[in-house]
Coordinates of C-alpha atoms and ligand atoms in Angstrom, one line a residue:
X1 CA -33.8 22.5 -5.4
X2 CA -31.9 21.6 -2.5
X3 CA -33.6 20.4 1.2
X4 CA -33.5 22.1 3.8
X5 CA -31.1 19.7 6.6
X6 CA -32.7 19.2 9.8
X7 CA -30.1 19.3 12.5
X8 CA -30.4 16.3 15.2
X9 CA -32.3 17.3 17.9
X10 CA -30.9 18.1 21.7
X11 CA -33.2 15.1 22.9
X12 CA -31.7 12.8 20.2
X13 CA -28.4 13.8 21.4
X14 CA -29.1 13.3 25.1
X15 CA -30.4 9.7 23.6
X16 CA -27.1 9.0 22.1
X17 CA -24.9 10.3 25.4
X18 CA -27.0 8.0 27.4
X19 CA -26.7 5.2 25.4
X20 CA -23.1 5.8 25.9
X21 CA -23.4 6.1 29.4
X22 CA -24.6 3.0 29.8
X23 CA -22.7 0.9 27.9
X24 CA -19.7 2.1 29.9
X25 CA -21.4 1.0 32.8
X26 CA -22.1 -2.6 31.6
X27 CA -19.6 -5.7 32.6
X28 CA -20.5 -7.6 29.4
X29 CA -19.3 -5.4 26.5
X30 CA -16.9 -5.1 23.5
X31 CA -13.9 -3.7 24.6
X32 CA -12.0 -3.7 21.3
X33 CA -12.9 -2.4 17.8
X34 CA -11.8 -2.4 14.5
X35 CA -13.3 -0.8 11.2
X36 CA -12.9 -1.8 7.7
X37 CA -13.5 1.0 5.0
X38 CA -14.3 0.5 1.7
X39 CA -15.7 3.3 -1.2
X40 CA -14.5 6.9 -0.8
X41 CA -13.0 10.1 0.8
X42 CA -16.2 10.4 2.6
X43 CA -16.7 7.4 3.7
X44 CA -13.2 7.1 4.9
X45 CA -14.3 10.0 7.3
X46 CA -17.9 8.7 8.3
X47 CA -15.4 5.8 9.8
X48 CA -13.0 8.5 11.5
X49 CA -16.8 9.4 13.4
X50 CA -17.5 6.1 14.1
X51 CA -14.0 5.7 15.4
X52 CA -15.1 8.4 17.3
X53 CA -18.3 7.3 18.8
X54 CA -16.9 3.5 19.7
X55 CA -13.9 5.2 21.7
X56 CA -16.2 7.4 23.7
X57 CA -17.8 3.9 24.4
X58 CA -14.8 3.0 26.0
X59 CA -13.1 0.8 23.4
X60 CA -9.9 0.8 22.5
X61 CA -9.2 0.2 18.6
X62 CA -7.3 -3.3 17.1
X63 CA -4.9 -3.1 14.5
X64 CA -5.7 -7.0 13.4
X65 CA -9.9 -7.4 12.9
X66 CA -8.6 -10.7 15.0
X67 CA -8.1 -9.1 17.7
X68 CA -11.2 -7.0 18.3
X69 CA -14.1 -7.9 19.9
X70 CA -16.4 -5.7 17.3
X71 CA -16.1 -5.6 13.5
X72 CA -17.5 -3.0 11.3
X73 CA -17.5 -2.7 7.4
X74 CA -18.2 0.7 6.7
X75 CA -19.2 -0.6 2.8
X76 CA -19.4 0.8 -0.5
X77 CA -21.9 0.0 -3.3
X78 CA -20.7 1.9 -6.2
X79 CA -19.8 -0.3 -8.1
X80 CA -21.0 -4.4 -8.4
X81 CA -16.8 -5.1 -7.1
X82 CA -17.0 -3.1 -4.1
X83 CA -19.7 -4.7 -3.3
X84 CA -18.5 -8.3 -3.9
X85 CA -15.4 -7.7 -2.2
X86 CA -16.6 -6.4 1.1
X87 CA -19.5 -9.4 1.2
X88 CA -16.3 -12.0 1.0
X89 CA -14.7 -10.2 3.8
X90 CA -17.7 -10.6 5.9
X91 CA -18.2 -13.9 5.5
X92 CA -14.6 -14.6 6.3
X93 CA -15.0 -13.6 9.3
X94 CA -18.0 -15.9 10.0
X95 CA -15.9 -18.7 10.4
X96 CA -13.8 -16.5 13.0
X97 CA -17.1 -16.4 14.4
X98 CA -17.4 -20.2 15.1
X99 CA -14.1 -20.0 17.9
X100 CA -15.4 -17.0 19.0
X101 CA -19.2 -16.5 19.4
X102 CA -18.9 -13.2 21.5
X103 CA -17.7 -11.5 18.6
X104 CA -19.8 -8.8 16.8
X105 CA -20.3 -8.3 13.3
X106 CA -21.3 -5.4 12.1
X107 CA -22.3 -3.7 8.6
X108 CA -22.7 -0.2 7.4
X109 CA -22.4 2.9 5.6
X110 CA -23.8 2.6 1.4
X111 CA -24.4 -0.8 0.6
X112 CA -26.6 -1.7 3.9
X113 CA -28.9 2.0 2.8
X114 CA -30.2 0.2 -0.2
X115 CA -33.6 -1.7 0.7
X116 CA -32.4 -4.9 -1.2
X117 CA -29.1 -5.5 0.4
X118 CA -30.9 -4.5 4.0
X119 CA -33.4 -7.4 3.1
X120 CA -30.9 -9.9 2.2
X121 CA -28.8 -9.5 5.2
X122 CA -31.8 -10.1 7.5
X123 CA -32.3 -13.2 5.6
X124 CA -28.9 -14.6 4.2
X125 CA -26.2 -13.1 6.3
X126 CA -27.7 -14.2 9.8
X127 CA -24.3 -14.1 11.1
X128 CA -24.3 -10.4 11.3
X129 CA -25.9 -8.9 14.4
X130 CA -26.0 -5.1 13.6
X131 CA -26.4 -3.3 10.2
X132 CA -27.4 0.1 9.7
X133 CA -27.4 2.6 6.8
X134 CA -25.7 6.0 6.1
X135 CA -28.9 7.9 7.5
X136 CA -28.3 6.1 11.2
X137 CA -24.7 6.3 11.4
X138 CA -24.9 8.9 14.6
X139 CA -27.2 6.8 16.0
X140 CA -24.3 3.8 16.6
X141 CA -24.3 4.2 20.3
X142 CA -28.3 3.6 20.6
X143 CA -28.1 0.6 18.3
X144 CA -25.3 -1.2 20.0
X145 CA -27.0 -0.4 23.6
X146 CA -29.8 -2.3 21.8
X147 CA -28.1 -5.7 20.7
X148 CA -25.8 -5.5 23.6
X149 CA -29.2 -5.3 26.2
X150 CA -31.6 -7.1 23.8
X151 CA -29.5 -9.8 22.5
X152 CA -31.2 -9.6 19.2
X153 CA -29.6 -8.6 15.6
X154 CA -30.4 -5.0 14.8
X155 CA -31.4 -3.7 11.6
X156 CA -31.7 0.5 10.4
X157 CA -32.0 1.8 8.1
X158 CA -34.7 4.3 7.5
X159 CA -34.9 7.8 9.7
X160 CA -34.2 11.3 8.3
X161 CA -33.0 11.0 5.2
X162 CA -32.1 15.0 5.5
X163 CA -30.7 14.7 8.9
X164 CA -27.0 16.5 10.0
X165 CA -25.4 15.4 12.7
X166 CA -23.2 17.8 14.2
X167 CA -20.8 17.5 17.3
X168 CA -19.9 14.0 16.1
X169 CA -16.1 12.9 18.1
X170 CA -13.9 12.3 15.3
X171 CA -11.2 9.7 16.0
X172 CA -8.4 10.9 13.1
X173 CA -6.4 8.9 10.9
X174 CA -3.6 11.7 10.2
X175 CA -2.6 14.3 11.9
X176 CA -1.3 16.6 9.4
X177 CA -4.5 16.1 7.0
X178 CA -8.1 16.2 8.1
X179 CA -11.4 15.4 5.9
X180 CA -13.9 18.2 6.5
X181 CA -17.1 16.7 5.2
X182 CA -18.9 20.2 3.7
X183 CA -22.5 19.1 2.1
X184 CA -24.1 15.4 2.1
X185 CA -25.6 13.8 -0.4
X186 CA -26.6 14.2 -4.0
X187 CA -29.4 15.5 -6.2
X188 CA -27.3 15.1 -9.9
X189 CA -29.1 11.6 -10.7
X190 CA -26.2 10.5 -13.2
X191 CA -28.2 7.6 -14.7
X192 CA -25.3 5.5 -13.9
X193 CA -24.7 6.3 -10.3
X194 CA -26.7 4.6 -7.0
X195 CA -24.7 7.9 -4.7
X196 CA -28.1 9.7 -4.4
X197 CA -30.0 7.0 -3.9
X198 CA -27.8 5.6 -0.8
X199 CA -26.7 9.4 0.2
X200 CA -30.0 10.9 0.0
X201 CA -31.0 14.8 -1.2
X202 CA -28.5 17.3 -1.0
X203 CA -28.0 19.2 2.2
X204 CA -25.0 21.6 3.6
X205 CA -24.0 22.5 6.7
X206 CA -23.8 25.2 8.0
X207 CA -20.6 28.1 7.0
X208 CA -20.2 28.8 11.2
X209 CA -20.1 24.9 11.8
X210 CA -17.6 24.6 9.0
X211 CA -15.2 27.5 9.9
X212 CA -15.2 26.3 13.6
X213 CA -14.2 22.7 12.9
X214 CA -11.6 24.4 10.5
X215 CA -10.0 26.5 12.9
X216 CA -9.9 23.8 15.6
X217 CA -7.7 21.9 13.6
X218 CA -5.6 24.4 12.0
X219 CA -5.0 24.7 16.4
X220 CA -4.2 21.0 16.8
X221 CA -1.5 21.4 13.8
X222 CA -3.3 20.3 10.6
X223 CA -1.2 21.2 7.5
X224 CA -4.1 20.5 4.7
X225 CA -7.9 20.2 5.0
X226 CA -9.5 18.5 2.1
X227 CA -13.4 19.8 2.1
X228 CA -15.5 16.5 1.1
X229 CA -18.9 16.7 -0.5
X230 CA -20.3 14.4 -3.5
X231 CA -20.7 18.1 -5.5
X232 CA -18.5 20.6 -3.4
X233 CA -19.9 23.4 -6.1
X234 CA -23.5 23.0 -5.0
X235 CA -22.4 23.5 -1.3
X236 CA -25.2 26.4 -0.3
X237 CA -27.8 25.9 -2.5
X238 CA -31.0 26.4 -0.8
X239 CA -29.5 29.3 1.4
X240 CA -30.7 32.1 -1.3
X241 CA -26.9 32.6 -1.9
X242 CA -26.1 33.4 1.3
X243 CA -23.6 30.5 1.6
X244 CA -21.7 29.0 -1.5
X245 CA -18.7 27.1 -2.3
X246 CA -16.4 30.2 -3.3
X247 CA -17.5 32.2 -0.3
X248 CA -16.6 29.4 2.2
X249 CA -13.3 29.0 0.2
X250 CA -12.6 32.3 0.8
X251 CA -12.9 32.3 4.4
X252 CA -11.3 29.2 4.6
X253 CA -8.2 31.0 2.8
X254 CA -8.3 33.5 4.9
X255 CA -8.1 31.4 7.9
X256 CA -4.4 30.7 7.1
X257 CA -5.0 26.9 6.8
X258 CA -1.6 26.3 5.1
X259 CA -3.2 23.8 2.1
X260 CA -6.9 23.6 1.3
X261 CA -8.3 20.8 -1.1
X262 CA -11.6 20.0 -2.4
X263 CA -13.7 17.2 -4.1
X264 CA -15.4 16.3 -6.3
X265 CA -16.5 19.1 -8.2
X266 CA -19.1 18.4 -10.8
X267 CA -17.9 19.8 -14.2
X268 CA -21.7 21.8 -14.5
X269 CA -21.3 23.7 -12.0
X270 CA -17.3 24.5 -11.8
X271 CA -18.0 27.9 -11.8
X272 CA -16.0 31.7 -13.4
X273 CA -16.1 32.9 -9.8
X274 CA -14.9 29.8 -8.4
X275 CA -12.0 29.5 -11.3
X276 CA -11.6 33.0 -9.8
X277 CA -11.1 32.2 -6.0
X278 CA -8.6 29.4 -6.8
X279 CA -6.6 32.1 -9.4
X280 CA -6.7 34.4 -5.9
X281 CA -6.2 32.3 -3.0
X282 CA -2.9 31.6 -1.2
X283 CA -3.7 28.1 0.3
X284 CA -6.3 26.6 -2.2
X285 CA -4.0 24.1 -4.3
X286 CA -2.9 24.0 -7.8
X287 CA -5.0 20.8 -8.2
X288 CA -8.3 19.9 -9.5
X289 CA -10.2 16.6 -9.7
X290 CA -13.1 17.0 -12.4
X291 CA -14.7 14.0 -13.4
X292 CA -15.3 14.0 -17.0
X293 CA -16.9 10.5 -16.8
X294 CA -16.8 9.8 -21.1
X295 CA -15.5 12.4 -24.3
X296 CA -18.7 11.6 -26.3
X297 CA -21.5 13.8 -25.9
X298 CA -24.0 11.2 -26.8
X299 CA -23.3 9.3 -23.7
X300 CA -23.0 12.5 -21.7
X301 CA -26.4 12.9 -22.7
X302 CA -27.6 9.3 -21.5
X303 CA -25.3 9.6 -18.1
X304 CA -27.4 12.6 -17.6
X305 CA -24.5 14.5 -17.1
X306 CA -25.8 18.2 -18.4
X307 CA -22.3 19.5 -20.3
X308 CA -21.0 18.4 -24.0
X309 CA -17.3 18.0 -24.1
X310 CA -16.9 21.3 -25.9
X311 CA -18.1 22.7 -22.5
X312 CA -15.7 20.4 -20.3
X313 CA -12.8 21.6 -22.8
X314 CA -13.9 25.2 -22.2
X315 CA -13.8 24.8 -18.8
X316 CA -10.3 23.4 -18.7
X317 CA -8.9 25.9 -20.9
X318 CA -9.9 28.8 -18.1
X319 CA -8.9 26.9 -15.4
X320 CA -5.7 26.2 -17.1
X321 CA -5.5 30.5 -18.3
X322 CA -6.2 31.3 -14.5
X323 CA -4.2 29.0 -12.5
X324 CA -0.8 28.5 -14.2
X325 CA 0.2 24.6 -13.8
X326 CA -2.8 23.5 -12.4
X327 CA -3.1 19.9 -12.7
X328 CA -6.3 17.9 -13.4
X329 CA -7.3 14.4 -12.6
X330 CA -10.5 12.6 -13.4
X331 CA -12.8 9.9 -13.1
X332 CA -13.8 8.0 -16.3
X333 CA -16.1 5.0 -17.7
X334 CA -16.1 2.6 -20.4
X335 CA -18.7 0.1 -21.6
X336 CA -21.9 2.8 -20.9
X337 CA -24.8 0.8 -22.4
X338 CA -24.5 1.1 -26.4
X339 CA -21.2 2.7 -26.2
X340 CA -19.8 2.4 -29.5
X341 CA -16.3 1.9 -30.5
X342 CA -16.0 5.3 -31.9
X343 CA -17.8 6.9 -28.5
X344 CA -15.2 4.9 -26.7
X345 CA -12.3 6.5 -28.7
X346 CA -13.8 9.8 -27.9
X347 CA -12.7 9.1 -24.1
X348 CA -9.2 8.0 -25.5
X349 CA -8.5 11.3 -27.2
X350 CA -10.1 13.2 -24.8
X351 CA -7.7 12.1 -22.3
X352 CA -4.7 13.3 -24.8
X353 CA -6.4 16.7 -25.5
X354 CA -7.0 17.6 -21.7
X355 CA -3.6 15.7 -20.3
X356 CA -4.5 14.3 -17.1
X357 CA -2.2 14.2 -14.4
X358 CA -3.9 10.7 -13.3
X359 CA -7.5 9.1 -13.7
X360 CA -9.5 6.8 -12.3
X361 CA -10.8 4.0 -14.9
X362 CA -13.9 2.2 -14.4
X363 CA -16.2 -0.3 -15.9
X364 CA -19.6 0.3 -16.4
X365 CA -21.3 -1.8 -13.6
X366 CA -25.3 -1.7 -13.6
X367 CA -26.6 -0.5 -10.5
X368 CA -30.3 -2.0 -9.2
X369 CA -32.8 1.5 -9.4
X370 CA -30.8 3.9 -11.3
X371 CA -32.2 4.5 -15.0
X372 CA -28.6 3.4 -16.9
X373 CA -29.5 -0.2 -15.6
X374 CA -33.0 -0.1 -17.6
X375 CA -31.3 0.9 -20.9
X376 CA -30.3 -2.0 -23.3
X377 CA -27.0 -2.3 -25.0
X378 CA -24.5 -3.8 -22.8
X379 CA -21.0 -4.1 -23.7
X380 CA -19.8 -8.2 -23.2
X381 CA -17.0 -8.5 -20.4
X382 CA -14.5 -9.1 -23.4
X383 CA -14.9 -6.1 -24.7
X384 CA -15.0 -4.3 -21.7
X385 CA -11.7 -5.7 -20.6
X386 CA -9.9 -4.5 -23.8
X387 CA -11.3 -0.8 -23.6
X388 CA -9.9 -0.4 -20.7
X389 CA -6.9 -1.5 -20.9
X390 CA -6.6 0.5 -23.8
X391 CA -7.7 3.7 -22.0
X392 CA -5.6 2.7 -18.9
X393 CA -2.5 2.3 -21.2
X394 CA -3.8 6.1 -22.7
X395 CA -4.1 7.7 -18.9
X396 CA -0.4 6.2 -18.6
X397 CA 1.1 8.1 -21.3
X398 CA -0.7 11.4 -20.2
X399 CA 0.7 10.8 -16.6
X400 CA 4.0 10.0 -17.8
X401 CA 3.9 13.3 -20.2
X402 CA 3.0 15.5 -17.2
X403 CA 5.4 13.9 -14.6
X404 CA 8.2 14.7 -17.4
X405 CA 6.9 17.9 -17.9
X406 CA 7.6 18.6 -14.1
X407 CA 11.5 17.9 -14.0
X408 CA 13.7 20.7 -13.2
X409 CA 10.3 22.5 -11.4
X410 CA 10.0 23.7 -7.9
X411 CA 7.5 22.0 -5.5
X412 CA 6.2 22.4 -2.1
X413 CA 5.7 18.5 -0.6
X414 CA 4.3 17.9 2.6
X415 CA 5.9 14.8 3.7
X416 CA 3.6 12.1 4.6
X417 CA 6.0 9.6 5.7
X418 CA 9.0 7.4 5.2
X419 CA 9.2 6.0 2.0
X420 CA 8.3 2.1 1.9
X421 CA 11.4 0.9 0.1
X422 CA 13.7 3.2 1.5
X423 CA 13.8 4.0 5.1
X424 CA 16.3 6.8 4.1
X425 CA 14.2 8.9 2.2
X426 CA 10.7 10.3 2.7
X427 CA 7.5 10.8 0.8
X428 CA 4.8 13.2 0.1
X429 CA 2.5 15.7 -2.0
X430 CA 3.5 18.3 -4.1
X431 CA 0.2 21.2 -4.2
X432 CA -0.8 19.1 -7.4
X433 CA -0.9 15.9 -5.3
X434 CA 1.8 14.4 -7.0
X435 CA 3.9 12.2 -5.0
X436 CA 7.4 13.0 -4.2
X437 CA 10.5 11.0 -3.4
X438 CA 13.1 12.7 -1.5
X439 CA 16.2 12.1 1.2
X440 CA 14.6 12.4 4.7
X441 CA 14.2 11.2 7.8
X442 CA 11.4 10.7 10.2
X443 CA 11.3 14.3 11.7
X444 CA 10.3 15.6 8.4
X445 CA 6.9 14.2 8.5
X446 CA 4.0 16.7 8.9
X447 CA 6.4 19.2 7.1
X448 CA 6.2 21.4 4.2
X449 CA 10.0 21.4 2.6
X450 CA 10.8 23.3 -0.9
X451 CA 11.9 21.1 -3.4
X452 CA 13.1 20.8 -6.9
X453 CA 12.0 17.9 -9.3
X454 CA 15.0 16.5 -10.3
X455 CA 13.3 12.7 -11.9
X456 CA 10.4 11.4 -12.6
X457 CA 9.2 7.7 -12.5
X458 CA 6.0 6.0 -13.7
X459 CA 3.9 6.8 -10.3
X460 CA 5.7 9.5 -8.2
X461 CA 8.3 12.2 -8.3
X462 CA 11.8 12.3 -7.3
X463 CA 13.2 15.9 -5.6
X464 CA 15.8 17.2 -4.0
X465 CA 15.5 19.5 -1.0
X466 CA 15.9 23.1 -2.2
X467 CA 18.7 25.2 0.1
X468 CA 16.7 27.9 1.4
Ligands
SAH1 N1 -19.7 12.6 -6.8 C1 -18.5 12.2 -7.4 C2 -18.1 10.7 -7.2 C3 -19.1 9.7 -7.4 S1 -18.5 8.0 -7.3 C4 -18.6 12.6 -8.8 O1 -19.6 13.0 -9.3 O2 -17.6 12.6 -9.5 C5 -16.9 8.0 -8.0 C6 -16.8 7.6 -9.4 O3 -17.3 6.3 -9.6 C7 -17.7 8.4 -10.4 O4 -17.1 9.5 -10.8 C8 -17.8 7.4 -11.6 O5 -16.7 7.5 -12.5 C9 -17.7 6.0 -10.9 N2 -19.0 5.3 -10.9 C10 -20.1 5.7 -10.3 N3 -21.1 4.8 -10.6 C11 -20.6 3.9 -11.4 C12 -21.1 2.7 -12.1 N4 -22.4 2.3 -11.9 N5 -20.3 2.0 -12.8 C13 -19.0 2.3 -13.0 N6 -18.4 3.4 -12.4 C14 -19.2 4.2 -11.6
SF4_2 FE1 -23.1 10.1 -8.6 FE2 -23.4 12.0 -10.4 FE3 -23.9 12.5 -7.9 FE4 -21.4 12.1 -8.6 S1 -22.7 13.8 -9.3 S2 -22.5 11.2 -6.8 S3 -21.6 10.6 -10.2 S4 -25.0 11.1 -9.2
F3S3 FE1 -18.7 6.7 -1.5 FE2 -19.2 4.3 -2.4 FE3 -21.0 5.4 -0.9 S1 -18.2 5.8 -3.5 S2 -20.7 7.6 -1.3 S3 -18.9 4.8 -0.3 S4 -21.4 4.2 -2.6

């Protein structure tokens, strides 16, 4: 059952604006930002809002986190890695500190939301004068006001767990592709996964908000909108199915948005009238991503997933009758506890069976508070280390498989940008997000050009412009 979002309030908006206000009036503040993102698509975009907020503040962003007088890790927790990684990064800059006392550390976005980590940086990372979780992230302009008047660290994370913030200033990375963020959090509870824990309960926003932000930036020039949610297919629930994921695709289609992606979509809950909507659209992409996560059902079962593989396979084989040359991509783990050799094979022929055009490969990392960290049987580092590069070597194969597959075929590829080792030629996505290779110049970019596949190497695509 999904929770009803509560929308932030006129008064807490008024809060925020004069917060803003009166930062711009003070002598003594940052005048120079620069965010570091770690973790995924959506956290990318909470960063393009916090962009957004610190400009409005009258800060101008640094392209070197040397430069800036305020850094922010926008941090990820997913996995034990991501977390390590953006903990070394922080301290690094501790030492820039010592030179340079007036500078501002900040922390936020996943990792600070769990009440461990929060307690740990009050007490271990003293250094950092302003962390605050995924719930607080509009309030930015209220927290700073804070440390800047107060001269103390600042530390939030509870509020509203259900909260949407809408209105948000967005400061954009691209301009040909924007992030739409549809829904918020997640109510699945994978056993593995510490998302709905740091992301909180499920809430969408609302189809008017959606469609407006849409059509603004199919105005400004957008070329593809890629809707964000944790489980784009629940996007509605708790509106008595007067808002769902295929209606709002349909909408979206119909608002001429030239390319419209989506993720993730929880295998569950892909469902025949969404398979439908993609068959039937004219901007939705030939491209899905659909987590699988492991080929054994046993370990499905214990990831609390809720589909066997013979439903995943199902799935594919519809998606596959209804969308000609729609390519898949997915997200996979080894070393689940008490994965068994022959469990871990069942991801390695999976993999063949459903021929991925790319996945994402992880190690099982135990997560403090989900119910996968509680269950006995882990797999030694060894181990893990050989499993995947087993499957890594098997995701390969099906990528090389597909890219030959795709020689001689037309694409459309927006054009991205110039191509990193060749000035001369230019880069982009085919509608199955492949990359493509291709002679070009700089007024290509934000294009969509026809092309033919004429080779294919081990990561990208190489075309050739089609003569119209
Ligand atoms: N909501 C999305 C993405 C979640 S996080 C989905 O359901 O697919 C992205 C990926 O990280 C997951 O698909 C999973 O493969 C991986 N992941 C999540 N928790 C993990 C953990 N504890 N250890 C290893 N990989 C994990
Ligand atoms: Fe995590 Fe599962 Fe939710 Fe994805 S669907 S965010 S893997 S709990
Ligand atoms: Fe994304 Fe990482 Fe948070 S994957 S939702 S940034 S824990």
């Amino acid at each position: 059952m999904q929770h009803q979002p509560v929308y932030v309030t006129e008064a807490k908006r008024l809060e925020q604006e004069s917060a803003i206000e009166q930062i711009l009036s003070m002598q003594e503040r940052p005048k120079s930002f620069h965010i570091v993102t770690y973790g995924c698509q959506m956290n990318a975009h909470d960063s393009e809002k916090l962009a957004g907020m610190l400009i409005q503040m009258g800060m101008t962003e640094a392209a070197d986190r040397r430069d800036a007088d305020l850094v922010l890790f926008n941090t990820c927790c997913v996995r034990d890695n991501a977390e390590r990684r953006a903990l070394g990064n922080v301290t690094w800059l501790k030492e820039i500190k010592k030179d340079k006392p007036e500078l501002i550390i900040g922390v936020c976005g996943c990792m600070v939301q769990q009440p461990q980590m929060a307690e740990r940086i009050l007490k271990q990372y003293r250094f950092i004068d302003l962390a605050f979780g995924t719930h607080n992230l509009h309030r930015l302009p209220t927290l700073l006001l804070n440390l800047l008047t107060k001269r103390t660290r600042v530390v939030s994370i509870s509020d509203q767990e259900n909260l949407i913030a809408e209105g948000l200033p967005v400061k954009r990375l691209n301009a040909h592709h924007a992030y739409i963020t549809i829904m918020y959090g997640c109510d699945n509870f994978c056993s593995y996964c510490i998302v709905p824990y740091v992301r909180g309960r499920e809430r969408s926003r609302k189809m008017a908000d959606i469609l407006h932000e849409a059509e603004g930036l199919l105005e400004s020039g957008v070329q593809e909108i890629m809707l964000l949610g944790q489980n784009v297919n629940s996007y509605g629930n708790g509106s008595e199915g007067r808002e769902t994921f295929p209606g709002l695709l349909r909408e979206l289609d119909r608002l001429g948005v030239p390319r419209i992606r989506f993720m993730t979509s929880h295998p569950k809950d892909l469902s025949d009238e969404l398979i439908d909507v993609m068959a039937n659209s004219s901007h939705i992409c030939n491209h899905l991503h659909l987590p699988v996560q492991s080929g054994s059902n046993e370990i499905l079962r214990l990831m609390n997933r809720r589909y066997t593989r013979e439903d995943y396979l199902r799935k594919v084989e519809k998606l596959r009758a209804a969308v000609p040359g729609i390519g898949l991509t997915t997200d996979l783990i080894v070393s689940f506890p008490g994965e068994t050799e022959a469990q871990f094979e069942d991801t390695c022929s999976l993999v063949r069976e459903v021929g991925y055009d790319a996945a994402f490969t992880f190690i099982y990392s135990p997560r403090e508070g989900t119910q996968a960290a509680k269950m006995d049987g882990r797999i030694p580092e060894e181990e893990s280390s050989r499993r995947i590069e087993k499957l890594i070597r098997e995701v390969e194969a099906s990528t090389a498989r597909v890219h030959q597959s795709m020689i001689g075929k037309d694409e459309m590829v927006l054009v991205e940008g110039l191509s990193k080792r060749d000035p001369n030629k230019i880069s982009g996505k085919g509608t199955r997000g492949i990359t493509v290779t291709l002679d070009g110049s700089a007024e290509d970019i934000g294009r969509i050009i026809p092309v033919t596949i004429t080779s294919a190497a081990v990561n990208t695509l190489r075309g050739e412009r089609k003569e119209r």
